[in-house]
Coordinates of C-alpha atoms in Angstrom, one line a residue:
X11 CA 27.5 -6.6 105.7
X12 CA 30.6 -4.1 105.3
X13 CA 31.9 -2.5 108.2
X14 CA 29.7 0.9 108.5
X15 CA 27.8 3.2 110.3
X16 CA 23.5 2.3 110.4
X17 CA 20.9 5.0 110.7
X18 CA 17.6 5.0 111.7
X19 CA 15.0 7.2 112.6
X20 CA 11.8 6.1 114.7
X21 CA 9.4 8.6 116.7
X22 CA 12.2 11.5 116.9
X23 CA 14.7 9.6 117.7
X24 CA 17.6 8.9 115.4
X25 CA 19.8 5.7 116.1
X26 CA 23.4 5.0 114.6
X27 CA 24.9 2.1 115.1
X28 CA 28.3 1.0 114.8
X29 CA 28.5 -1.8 112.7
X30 CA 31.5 -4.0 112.4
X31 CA 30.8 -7.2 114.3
X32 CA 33.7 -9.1 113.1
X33 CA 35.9 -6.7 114.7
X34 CA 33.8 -6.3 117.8
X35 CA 32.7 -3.1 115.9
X36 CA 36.2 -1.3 115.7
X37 CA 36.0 1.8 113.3
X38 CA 37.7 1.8 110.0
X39 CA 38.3 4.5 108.7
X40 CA 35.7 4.8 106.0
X41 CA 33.7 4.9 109.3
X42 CA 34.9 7.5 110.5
X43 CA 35.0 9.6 107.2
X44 CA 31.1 8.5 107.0
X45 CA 30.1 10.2 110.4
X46 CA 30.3 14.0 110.4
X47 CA 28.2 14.2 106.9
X48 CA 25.5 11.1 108.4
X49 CA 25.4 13.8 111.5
X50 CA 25.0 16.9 109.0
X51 CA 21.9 15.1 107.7
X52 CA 20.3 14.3 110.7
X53 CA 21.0 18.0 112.5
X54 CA 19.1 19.2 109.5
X55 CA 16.2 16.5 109.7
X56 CA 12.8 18.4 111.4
X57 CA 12.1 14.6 112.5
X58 CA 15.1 14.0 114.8
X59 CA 14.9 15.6 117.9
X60 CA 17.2 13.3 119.8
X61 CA 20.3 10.6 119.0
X62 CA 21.5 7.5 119.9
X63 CA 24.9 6.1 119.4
X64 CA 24.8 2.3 120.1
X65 CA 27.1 -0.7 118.6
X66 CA 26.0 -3.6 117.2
X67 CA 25.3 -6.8 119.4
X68 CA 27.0 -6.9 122.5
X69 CA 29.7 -4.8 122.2
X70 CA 29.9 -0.8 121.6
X71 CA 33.0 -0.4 119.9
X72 CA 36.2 -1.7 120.9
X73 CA 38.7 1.1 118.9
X74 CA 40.0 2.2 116.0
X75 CA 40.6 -0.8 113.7
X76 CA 44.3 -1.1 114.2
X77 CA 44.5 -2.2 110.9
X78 CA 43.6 1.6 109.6
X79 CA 46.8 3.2 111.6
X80 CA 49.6 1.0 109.7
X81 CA 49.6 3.2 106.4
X82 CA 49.6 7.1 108.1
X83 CA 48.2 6.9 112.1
X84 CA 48.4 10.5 111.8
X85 CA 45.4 10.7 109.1
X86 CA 43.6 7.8 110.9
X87 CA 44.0 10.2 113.9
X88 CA 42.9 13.4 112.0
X89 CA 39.6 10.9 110.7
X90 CA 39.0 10.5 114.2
X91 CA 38.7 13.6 116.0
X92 CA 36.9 15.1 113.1
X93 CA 34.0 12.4 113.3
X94 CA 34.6 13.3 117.5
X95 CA 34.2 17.1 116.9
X96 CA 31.0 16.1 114.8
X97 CA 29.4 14.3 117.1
X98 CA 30.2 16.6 120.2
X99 CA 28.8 19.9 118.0
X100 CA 25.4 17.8 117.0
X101 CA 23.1 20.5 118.0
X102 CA 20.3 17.6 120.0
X103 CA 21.0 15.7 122.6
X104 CA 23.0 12.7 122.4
X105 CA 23.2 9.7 124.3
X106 CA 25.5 6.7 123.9
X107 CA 24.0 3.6 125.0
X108 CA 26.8 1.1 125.7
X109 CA 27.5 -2.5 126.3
X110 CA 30.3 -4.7 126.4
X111 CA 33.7 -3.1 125.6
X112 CA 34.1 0.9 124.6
X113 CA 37.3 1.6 124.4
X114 CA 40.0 3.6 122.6
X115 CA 38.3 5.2 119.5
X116 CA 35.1 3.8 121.2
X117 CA 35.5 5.9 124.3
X118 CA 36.3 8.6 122.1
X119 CA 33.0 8.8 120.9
X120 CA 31.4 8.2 123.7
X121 CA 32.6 10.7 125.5
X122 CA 31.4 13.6 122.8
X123 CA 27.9 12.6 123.8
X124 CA 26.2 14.1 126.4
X125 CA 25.2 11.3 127.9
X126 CA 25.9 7.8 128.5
X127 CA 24.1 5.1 129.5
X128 CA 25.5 1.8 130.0
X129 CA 24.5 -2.1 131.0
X130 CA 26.6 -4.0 133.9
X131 CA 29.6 -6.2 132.4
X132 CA 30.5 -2.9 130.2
X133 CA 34.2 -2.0 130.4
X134 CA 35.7 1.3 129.4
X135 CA 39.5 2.1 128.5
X136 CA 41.7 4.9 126.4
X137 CA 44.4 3.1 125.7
X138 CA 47.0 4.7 123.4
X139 CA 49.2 4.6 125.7
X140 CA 49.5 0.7 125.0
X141 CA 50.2 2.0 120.8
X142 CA 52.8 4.8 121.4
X143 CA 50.3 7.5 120.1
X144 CA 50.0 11.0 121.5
X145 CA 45.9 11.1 122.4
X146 CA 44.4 14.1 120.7
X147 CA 44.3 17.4 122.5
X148 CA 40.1 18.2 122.0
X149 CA 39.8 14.7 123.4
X150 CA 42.1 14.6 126.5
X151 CA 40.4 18.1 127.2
X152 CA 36.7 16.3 126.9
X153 CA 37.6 13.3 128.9
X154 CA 39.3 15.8 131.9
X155 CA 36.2 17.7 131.8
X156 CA 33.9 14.6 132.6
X157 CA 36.3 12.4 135.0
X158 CA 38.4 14.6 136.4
X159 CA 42.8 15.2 135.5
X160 CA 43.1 13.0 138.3
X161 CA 41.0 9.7 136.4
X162 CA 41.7 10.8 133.1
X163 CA 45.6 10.4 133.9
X164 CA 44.8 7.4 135.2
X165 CA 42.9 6.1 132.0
X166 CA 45.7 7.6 129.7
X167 CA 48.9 6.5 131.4
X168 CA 47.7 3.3 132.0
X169 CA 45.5 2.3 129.1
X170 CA 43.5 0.1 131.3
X171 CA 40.3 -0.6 131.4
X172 CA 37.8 -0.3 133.8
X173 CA 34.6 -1.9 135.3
X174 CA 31.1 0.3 134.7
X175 CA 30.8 0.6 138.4
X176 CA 34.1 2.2 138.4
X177 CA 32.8 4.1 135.2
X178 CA 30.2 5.6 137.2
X179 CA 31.8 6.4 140.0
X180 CA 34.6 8.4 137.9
X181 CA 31.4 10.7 135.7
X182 CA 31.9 8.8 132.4
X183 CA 28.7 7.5 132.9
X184 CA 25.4 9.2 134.0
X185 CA 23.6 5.6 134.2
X186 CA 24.1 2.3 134.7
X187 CA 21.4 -0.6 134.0
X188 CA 21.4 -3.7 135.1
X189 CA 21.5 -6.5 132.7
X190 CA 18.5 -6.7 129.7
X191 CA 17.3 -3.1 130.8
X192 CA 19.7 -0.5 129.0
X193 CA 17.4 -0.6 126.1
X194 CA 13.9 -0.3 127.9
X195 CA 16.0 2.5 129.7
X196 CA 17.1 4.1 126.6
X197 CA 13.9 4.0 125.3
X198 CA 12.2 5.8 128.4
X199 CA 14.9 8.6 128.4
X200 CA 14.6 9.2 124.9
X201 CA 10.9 9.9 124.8
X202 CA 11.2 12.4 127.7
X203 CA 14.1 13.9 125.9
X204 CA 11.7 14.1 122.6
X205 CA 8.8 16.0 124.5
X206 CA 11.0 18.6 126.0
X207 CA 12.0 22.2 124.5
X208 CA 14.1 22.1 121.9
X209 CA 15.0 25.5 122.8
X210 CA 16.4 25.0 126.0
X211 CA 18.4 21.8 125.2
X212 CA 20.2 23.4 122.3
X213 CA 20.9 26.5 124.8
X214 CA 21.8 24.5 127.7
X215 CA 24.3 22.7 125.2
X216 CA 26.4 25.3 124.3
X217 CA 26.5 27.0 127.7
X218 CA 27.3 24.0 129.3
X219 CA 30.2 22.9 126.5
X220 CA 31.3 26.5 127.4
X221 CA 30.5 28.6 124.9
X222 CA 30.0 32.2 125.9
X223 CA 29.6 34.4 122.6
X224 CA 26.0 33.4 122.7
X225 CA 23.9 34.5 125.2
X226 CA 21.8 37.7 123.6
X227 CA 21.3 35.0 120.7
X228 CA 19.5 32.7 123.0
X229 CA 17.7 35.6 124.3
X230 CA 16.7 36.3 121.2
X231 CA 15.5 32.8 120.6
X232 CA 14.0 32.5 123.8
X233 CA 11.6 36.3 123.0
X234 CA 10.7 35.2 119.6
X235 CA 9.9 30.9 120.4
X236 CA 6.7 31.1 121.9
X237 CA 8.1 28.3 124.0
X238 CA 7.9 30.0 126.9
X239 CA 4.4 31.0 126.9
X240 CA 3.2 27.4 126.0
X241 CA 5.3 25.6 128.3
X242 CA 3.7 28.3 131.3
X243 CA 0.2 27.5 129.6
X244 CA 0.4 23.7 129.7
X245 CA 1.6 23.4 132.8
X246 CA -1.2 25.9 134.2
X247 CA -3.8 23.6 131.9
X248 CA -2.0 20.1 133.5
X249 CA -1.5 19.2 129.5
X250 CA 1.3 18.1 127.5
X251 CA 3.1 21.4 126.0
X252 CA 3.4 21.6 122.1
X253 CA 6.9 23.2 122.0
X254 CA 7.5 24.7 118.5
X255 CA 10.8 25.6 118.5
X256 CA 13.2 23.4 116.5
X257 CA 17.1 23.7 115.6
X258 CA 16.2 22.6 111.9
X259 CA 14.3 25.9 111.8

């Protein structure tokens, strides 16, 4: 199979995985390119309500395939953040689900999720410091704002990598399973994700990314949903709540 990106979509929840096993699932960048359009069509999808970013096997992604950079790094670079600013503005919630190595363009992406869950033995590293290339602004910024200036400095002026323990310890990763669980784990987190309001994810998203403009259009939202009554209705009924309210619509 050629290097690329595999979707799938199974009870609201869509998977991509990164698919380039001979290359312990480096990006290319067709790869790249391929993202932000694959994300467009499953923001719009009614059925998704939740996504997964996993690699194939036992590895997540180990980088940019270094190959890509030797013709123009600076479009392989531009490729990069795009598919980066993609993912961080997919309006559901997002969860990387990591094992073996994610580093360089694999951290990248990781870190525009909102989550990240990874299995023991996984090991993390931004490493362009090891290639001479100036890490992109948007993704410097993202990586401070979950570890820290003090780890992210760390990370970047080293370029080495570190443990999962370390990982969690640092805020790049909100879980961390022991061996043979991350994807009963994933699973479990997925489905409570898929039952919840749509409407208050997709608020709590932007506020929490930081966006302020917004606030009398979630109000809006939140008069209009019909969420709010149901959720205060089920929980006075001890039921499940049928929340309505969908980012597609």
């Amino acid at each position: 199979m050629e290097p690329q990106l595999v979707q799938s979509v199974t009870d609201g929840v869509a998977t991509v995985v990164i698919h380039h096993p001979a290359k312990r699932n480096a990006m290319t960048a067709g790869m790249w390119e391929s993202l932000p359009p694959l994300l467009d069509g499953l923001a719009a999808d009614p059925a998704v309500r939740a996504l997964v970013l996993t690699g194939e096997g036992t590895t997540f992604c180990a980088g940019a395939d270094i190959s890509t950079l030797r013709g123009s790094p600076e479009r392989a670079q531009t490729l990069a953040v795009r598919a980066e600013e993609a993912l961080a503005a997919f309006p559901k919630p997002t969860l990387a689900a990591i094992r073996g190595h994610c580093v360089g363009g694999g951290a990248q992406l990781a870190a525009a999720c909102d989550l990240r869950f990874a299995e023991e033995g996984a090991l993390f590293g931004v490493t362009p410091a090891k290639l001479g290339i100036v890490y992109p602004a948007p993704s410097t910024r993202r990586l401070v704002s979950l570890v820290g200036p003090g780890s992210a400095k760390y990370l970047l002026f080293s370029g080495e990598l570190i443990d999962a323990g370390r990982a969690l310890r640092t805020g790049l990763l909100d879980e961390l399973l022991p061996e043979g669980e991350l994807t009963k784990r994933v699973a479990e987190f997925t489905r409570v994700l898929v039952s919840r309001s749509q409407l208050t994810q997709a608020a709590a998203k932007e506020f929490a990314n930081g966006r302020t403009d917004r606030d009398a259009h979630w109000a809006e939202q939140a008069r209009g949903s019909g969420d709010t009554a149901e959720g205060v209705a089920a929980f006075l009924e001890r039921r499940q709540p049928r929340f309505t309210w969908t980012t597609s619509g």
